[in-house]
Amino acid sequence: MSCIQTIQDYGLRAIGIGERLLPREDFTLCEQFTLIGSGMIWNVYFGLTALVLGFFFATALALGKASDKRILRKPSEWFIFFFRGSPLFIQFFFAYFVFLSLKSVFPVFDAFTSAWLGAAIVLFLNTSAYSAEIFYGALQSIPKGDVEAADAYGLSGWTRFKRVIWPTMLRLAWPAYTNEAIFLFHATTLVYISSFPAWQQRGDALYYASYFADKTFNPFIPYPILAGYFIILTLVVISVYGLVNRRLNRHLPAERRQKIRLRPNLIR
């Protein structure tokens, strides 16, 4: 089988398009690159879904934690503490068995036991908590002079938040938030090794890398391929977030612009 044919057969297998059965023997490099790359579709899906939804929820949580009203501040603090204080791996296990228990009583929760929804919800809640803490720190670091200047111009309420507070918060938080986005994509590899089952062998990149490692008893080919894909994904994230960072800091002199530095978390 040619490599082009292999790509046609397995390139979209992770989402149910292509050959139903996985190769059983005589594994080629093309098959390993193609299937692991196919699994990356799920990693990108989980990461993007959690990031997009989590960005707005994290903003609301940060504002709640910074609020003077106890009814807003305390729930935000508890939420952030719970999801930052417990390991993501355990959160996957806990969520899956909660959804499984609810499914037995309320059939509507059937979809929540699938990775595409249940795992995405866990990642969304987890990154919201971490991002909220980053945004909260940025809110506390906003120069008082910026807020006083907004008051002097007659800006208040939503207008002040939209034009002064929110852009400044993002500018201060963006380098740290970039590292959170990178680590979130890396954390997507926990989905199928924690609790959520892969339906019809349709898993993420780590799922297929583990499959080849188990079948060939040689982890030194599939896992470096997996690492290569994630390095490429990391470079894409850094590039995209770097463009946004330059946009947020476009009004500052070049020497005062914050540069994004990769500081990966060692454990989550």
GROMACS .gro file of C-alpha atoms in nm:
model
  268
    1MET     CA    1   0.000   0.000   0.000
    2SER     CA    2   0.138   0.339  -0.097
    3CYS     CA    3   0.169   0.623   0.154
    4ILE     CA    4  -0.088   0.829  -0.037
    5GLN     CA    5  -0.336   0.542  -0.013
    6THR     CA    6  -0.259   0.509   0.359
    7ILE     CA    7  -0.335   0.878   0.412
    8GLN     CA    8  -0.663   0.841   0.222
    9ASP     CA    9  -0.759   0.537   0.430
   10TYR     CA   10  -0.652   0.656   0.775
   11GLY     CA   11  -0.611   1.035   0.758
   12LEU     CA   12  -0.957   1.104   0.905
   13ARG     CA   13  -1.011   0.772   1.079
   14ALA     CA   14  -1.017   0.934   1.424
   15ILE     CA   15  -1.347   1.105   1.336
   16GLY     CA   16  -1.499   0.798   1.169
   17ILE     CA   17  -1.402   0.856   0.804
   18GLY     CA   18  -1.199   0.588   0.632
   19GLU     CA   19  -1.097   0.233   0.720
   20ARG     CA   20  -1.283   0.087   1.015
   21LEU     CA   21  -1.010  -0.157   1.122
   22LEU     CA   22  -0.664  -0.056   1.239
   23PRO     CA   23  -0.358  -0.215   1.080
   24ARG     CA   24  -0.255  -0.531   1.266
   25GLU     CA   25   0.098  -0.607   1.148
   26ASP     CA   26   0.388  -0.484   0.935
   27PHE     CA   27   0.338  -0.128   1.055
   28THR     CA   28   0.496   0.137   0.834
   29LEU     CA   29   0.617   0.483   0.930
   30CYS     CA   30   0.350   0.629   0.705
   31GLU     CA   31   0.077   0.444   0.896
   32GLN     CA   32   0.212   0.567   1.228
   33PHE     CA   33   0.248   0.928   1.113
   34THR     CA   34  -0.098   0.921   0.954
   35LEU     CA   35  -0.293   0.765   1.241
   36ILE     CA   36  -0.121   0.968   1.513
   37GLY     CA   37  -0.181   1.280   1.304
   38SER     CA   38  -0.545   1.174   1.264
   39GLY     CA   39  -0.576   1.154   1.642
   40MET     CA   40  -0.444   1.510   1.671
   41ILE     CA   41  -0.782   1.624   1.535
   42TRP     CA   42  -0.933   1.536   1.872
   43ASN     CA   43  -0.654   1.708   2.066
   44VAL     CA   44  -0.709   2.025   1.867
   45TYR     CA   45  -1.087   1.998   1.912
   46PHE     CA   46  -1.063   1.956   2.290
   47GLY     CA   47  -0.811   2.239   2.321
   48LEU     CA   48  -0.995   2.489   2.102
   49THR     CA   49  -1.335   2.416   2.258
   50ALA     CA   50  -1.205   2.458   2.611
   51LEU     CA   51  -1.004   2.769   2.525
   52VAL     CA   52  -1.280   2.957   2.343
   53LEU     CA   53  -1.550   2.887   2.600
   54GLY     CA   54  -1.312   2.910   2.893
   55PHE     CA   55  -1.184   3.253   2.792
   56PHE     CA   56  -1.521   3.420   2.851
   57PHE     CA   57  -1.606   3.217   3.161
   58ALA     CA   58  -1.262   3.292   3.307
   59THR     CA   59  -1.320   3.664   3.254
   60ALA     CA   60  -1.649   3.640   3.444
   61LEU     CA   61  -1.482   3.442   3.724
   62ALA     CA   62  -1.199   3.694   3.754
   63LEU     CA   63  -1.447   3.981   3.777
   64GLY     CA   64  -1.646   3.784   4.034
   65LYS     CA   65  -1.339   3.719   4.247
   66ALA     CA   66  -1.246   4.088   4.229
   67SER     CA   67  -1.600   4.197   4.318
   68ASP     CA   68  -1.683   4.366   4.647
   69LYS     CA   69  -2.007   4.164   4.666
   70ARG     CA   70  -1.966   3.849   4.870
   71ILE     CA   71  -2.236   3.665   4.673
   72LEU     CA   72  -2.021   3.698   4.359
   73ARG     CA   73  -1.677   3.676   4.517
   74LYS     CA   74  -1.715   3.357   4.725
   75PRO     CA   75  -1.853   3.124   4.454
   76SER     CA   76  -1.579   3.242   4.218
   77GLU     CA   77  -1.310   3.181   4.481
   78TRP     CA   78  -1.445   2.833   4.561
   79PHE     CA   79  -1.468   2.736   4.195
   80ILE     CA   80  -1.113   2.849   4.122
   81PHE     CA   81  -0.977   2.683   4.435
   82PHE     CA   82  -1.146   2.349   4.361
   83PHE     CA   83  -1.031   2.316   3.999
   84ARG     CA   84  -0.682   2.449   4.068
   85GLY     CA   85  -0.644   2.247   4.385
   86SER     CA   86  -0.734   1.904   4.242
   87PRO     CA   87  -0.542   1.715   3.968
   88LEU     CA   88  -0.693   1.722   3.620
   89PHE     CA   89  -0.651   1.344   3.597
   90ILE     CA   90  -0.880   1.298   3.900
   91GLN     CA   91  -1.130   1.549   3.761
   92PHE     CA   92  -1.168   1.333   3.448
   93PHE     CA   93  -1.234   1.023   3.659
   94PHE     CA   94  -1.478   1.202   3.889
   95ALA     CA   95  -1.670   1.367   3.604
   96TYR     CA   96  -1.702   1.045   3.406
   97PHE     CA   97  -1.852   0.849   3.695
   98VAL     CA   98  -2.083   1.139   3.786
   99PHE     CA   99  -2.209   1.153   3.427
  100LEU     CA  100  -2.239   0.774   3.424
  101SER     CA  101  -2.450   0.782   3.741
  102LEU     CA  102  -2.671   1.061   3.607
  103LYS     CA  103  -2.714   0.872   3.279
  104SER     CA  104  -2.872   0.577   3.461
  105VAL     CA  105  -3.137   0.811   3.603
  106PHE     CA  106  -3.168   1.073   3.330
  107PRO     CA  107  -3.105   0.938   2.977
  108VAL     CA  108  -3.037   1.291   2.855
  109PHE     CA  109  -2.691   1.261   3.014
  110ASP     CA  110  -2.595   0.980   2.775
  111ALA     CA  111  -2.394   1.220   2.555
  112PHE     CA  112  -2.201   1.345   2.857
  113THR     CA  113  -2.034   1.006   2.899
  114SER     CA  114  -1.877   1.048   2.554
  115ALA     CA  115  -1.538   1.216   2.533
  116TRP     CA  116  -1.645   1.474   2.274
  117LEU     CA  117  -1.877   1.637   2.530
  118GLY     CA  118  -1.789   1.512   2.879
  119ALA     CA  119  -1.412   1.552   2.849
  120ALA     CA  120  -1.454   1.888   2.675
  121ILE     CA  121  -1.661   2.011   2.971
  122VAL     CA  122  -1.393   1.903   3.221
  123LEU     CA  123  -1.119   2.077   3.022
  124PHE     CA  124  -1.338   2.386   2.987
  125LEU     CA  125  -1.394   2.410   3.362
  126ASN     CA  126  -1.029   2.338   3.442
  127THR     CA  127  -0.880   2.597   3.210
  128SER     CA  128  -1.144   2.850   3.319
  129ALA     CA  129  -1.018   2.825   3.676
  130TYR     CA  130  -0.650   2.861   3.582
  131SER     CA  131  -0.720   3.143   3.336
  132ALA     CA  132  -0.942   3.321   3.587
  133GLU     CA  133  -0.657   3.332   3.838
  134ILE     CA  134  -0.431   3.478   3.568
  135PHE     CA  135  -0.692   3.739   3.474
  136TYR     CA  136  -0.758   3.820   3.840
  137GLY     CA  137  -0.389   3.888   3.895
  138ALA     CA  138  -0.390   4.113   3.590
  139LEU     CA  139  -0.694   4.300   3.722
  140GLN     CA  140  -0.512   4.367   4.048
  141SER     CA  141  -0.210   4.495   3.853
  142ILE     CA  142  -0.397   4.754   3.645
  143PRO     CA  143  -0.240   5.094   3.723
  144LYS     CA  144  -0.475   5.310   3.926
  145GLY     CA  145  -0.383   5.599   3.701
  146ASP     CA  146  -0.553   5.428   3.405
  147VAL     CA  147  -0.879   5.392   3.597
  148GLU     CA  148  -0.858   5.747   3.732
  149ALA     CA  149  -0.796   5.878   3.382
  150ALA     CA  150  -1.105   5.693   3.261
  151ASP     CA  151  -1.307   5.849   3.542
  152ALA     CA  152  -1.171   6.191   3.449
  153TYR     CA  153  -1.293   6.141   3.092
  154GLY     CA  154  -1.638   6.055   3.223
  155LEU     CA  155  -1.618   5.684   3.146
  156SER     CA  156  -1.803   5.455   3.382
  157GLY     CA  157  -1.967   5.116   3.402
  158TRP     CA  158  -1.957   4.901   3.089
  159THR     CA  159  -1.787   5.169   2.880
  160ARG     CA  160  -1.496   5.198   3.122
  161PHE     CA  161  -1.463   4.821   3.143
  162LYS     CA  162  -1.471   4.773   2.764
  163ARG     CA  163  -1.234   5.056   2.675
  164VAL     CA  164  -0.989   5.062   2.966
  165ILE     CA  165  -1.006   4.777   3.218
  166TRP     CA  166  -1.057   4.477   2.988
  167PRO     CA  167  -0.791   4.571   2.727
  168THR     CA  168  -0.539   4.648   3.002
  169MET     CA  169  -0.618   4.323   3.181
  170LEU     CA  170  -0.563   4.124   2.861
  171ARG     CA  171  -0.239   4.304   2.783
  172LEU     CA  172  -0.098   4.225   3.128
  173ALA     CA  173  -0.227   3.867   3.136
  174TRP     CA  174  -0.156   3.758   2.778
  175PRO     CA  175   0.199   3.617   2.820
  176ALA     CA  176   0.089   3.397   3.111
  177TYR     CA  177  -0.236   3.309   2.935
  178THR     CA  178  -0.034   3.191   2.634
  179ASN     CA  179   0.146   2.939   2.852
  180GLU     CA  180  -0.189   2.823   2.990
  181ALA     CA  181  -0.313   2.765   2.633
  182ILE     CA  182  -0.004   2.561   2.548
  183PHE     CA  183  -0.035   2.345   2.856
  184LEU     CA  184  -0.407   2.295   2.793
  185PHE     CA  185  -0.335   2.140   2.454
  186HIS     CA  186  -0.077   1.914   2.618
  187ALA     CA  187  -0.332   1.818   2.886
  188THR     CA  188  -0.573   1.690   2.621
  189THR     CA  189  -0.362   1.373   2.607
  190LEU     CA  190  -0.515   1.273   2.943
  191VAL     CA  191  -0.865   1.231   2.800
  192TYR     CA  192  -0.845   0.872   2.677
  193ILE     CA  193  -0.600   0.740   2.935
  194SER     CA  194  -0.804   0.865   3.231
  195SER     CA  195  -1.163   0.746   3.204
  196PHE     CA  196  -1.356   0.843   2.892
  197PRO     CA  197  -1.350   0.538   2.657
  198ALA     CA  198  -1.252   0.557   2.291
  199TRP     CA  199  -1.548   0.446   2.079
  200GLN     CA  200  -1.456   0.202   1.800
  201GLN     CA  201  -1.086   0.275   1.855
  202ARG     CA  202  -1.132   0.641   1.763
  203GLY     CA  203  -0.900   0.813   2.004
  204ASP     CA  204  -0.659   1.102   2.016
  205ALA     CA  205  -0.293   1.112   1.915
  206LEU     CA  206  -0.169   0.947   2.237
  207TYR     CA  207  -0.424   0.669   2.195
  208TYR     CA  208  -0.279   0.573   1.855
  209ALA     CA  209   0.081   0.621   1.969
  210SER     CA  210   0.016   0.383   2.259
  211TYR     CA  211  -0.148   0.137   2.019
  212PHE     CA  212   0.164   0.121   1.800
  213ALA     CA  213   0.395   0.107   2.102
  214ASP     CA  214   0.201  -0.190   2.244
  215LYS     CA  215   0.188  -0.377   1.914
  216THR     CA  216   0.552  -0.328   1.816
  217PHE     CA  217   0.705  -0.325   2.167
  218ASN     CA  218   0.902  -0.024   2.043
  219PRO     CA  219   0.799   0.310   2.198
  220PHE     CA  220   1.091   0.495   2.037
  221ILE     CA  221   0.907   0.549   1.709
  222PRO     CA  222   0.542   0.641   1.788
  223TYR     CA  223   0.611   0.859   2.093
  224PRO     CA  224   0.871   1.082   1.921
  225ILE     CA  225   0.622   1.119   1.634
  226LEU     CA  226   0.360   1.225   1.890
  227ALA     CA  227   0.606   1.471   2.048
  228GLY     CA  228   0.682   1.615   1.703
  229TYR     CA  229   0.315   1.682   1.636
  230PHE     CA  230   0.276   1.859   1.970
  231ILE     CA  231   0.588   2.067   1.910
  232ILE     CA  232   0.436   2.184   1.581
  233LEU     CA  233   0.106   2.257   1.757
  234THR     CA  234   0.291   2.452   2.026
  235LEU     CA  235   0.467   2.663   1.763
  236VAL     CA  236   0.131   2.738   1.602
  237VAL     CA  237  -0.017   2.846   1.937
  238ILE     CA  238   0.284   3.067   2.014
  239SER     CA  239   0.261   3.229   1.670
  240VAL     CA  240  -0.112   3.298   1.692
  241TYR     CA  241  -0.095   3.427   2.049
  242GLY     CA  242   0.211   3.631   1.957
  243LEU     CA  243   0.011   3.810   1.688
  244VAL     CA  244  -0.263   3.885   1.939
  245ASN     CA  245  -0.002   4.005   2.189
  246ARG     CA  246   0.142   4.248   1.935
  247ARG     CA  247  -0.208   4.372   1.862
  248LEU     CA  248  -0.279   4.431   2.231
  249ASN     CA  249   0.050   4.619   2.277
  250ARG     CA  250   0.050   4.808   1.947
  251HIS     CA  251   0.016   5.144   2.123
  252LEU     CA  252   0.332   5.091   2.333
  253PRO     CA  253   0.690   5.167   2.230
  254ALA     CA  254   0.876   4.857   2.109
  255GLU     CA  255   1.105   4.846   2.413
  256ARG     CA  256   0.806   4.836   2.654
  257ARG     CA  257   0.616   4.556   2.483
  258GLN     CA  258   0.592   4.233   2.675
  259LYS     CA  259   0.736   3.935   2.495
  260ILE     CA  260   0.585   3.592   2.528
  261ARG     CA  261   0.813   3.340   2.696
  262LEU     CA  262   0.733   2.973   2.718
  263ARG     CA  263   0.716   2.862   3.082
  264PRO     CA  264   0.548   2.520   3.079
  265ASN     CA  265   0.394   2.386   3.398
  266LEU     CA  266   0.567   2.076   3.529
  267ILE     CA  267   0.253   1.931   3.686
  268ARG     CA  268  -0.116   2.008   3.690
   0.00000   0.00000   0.00000
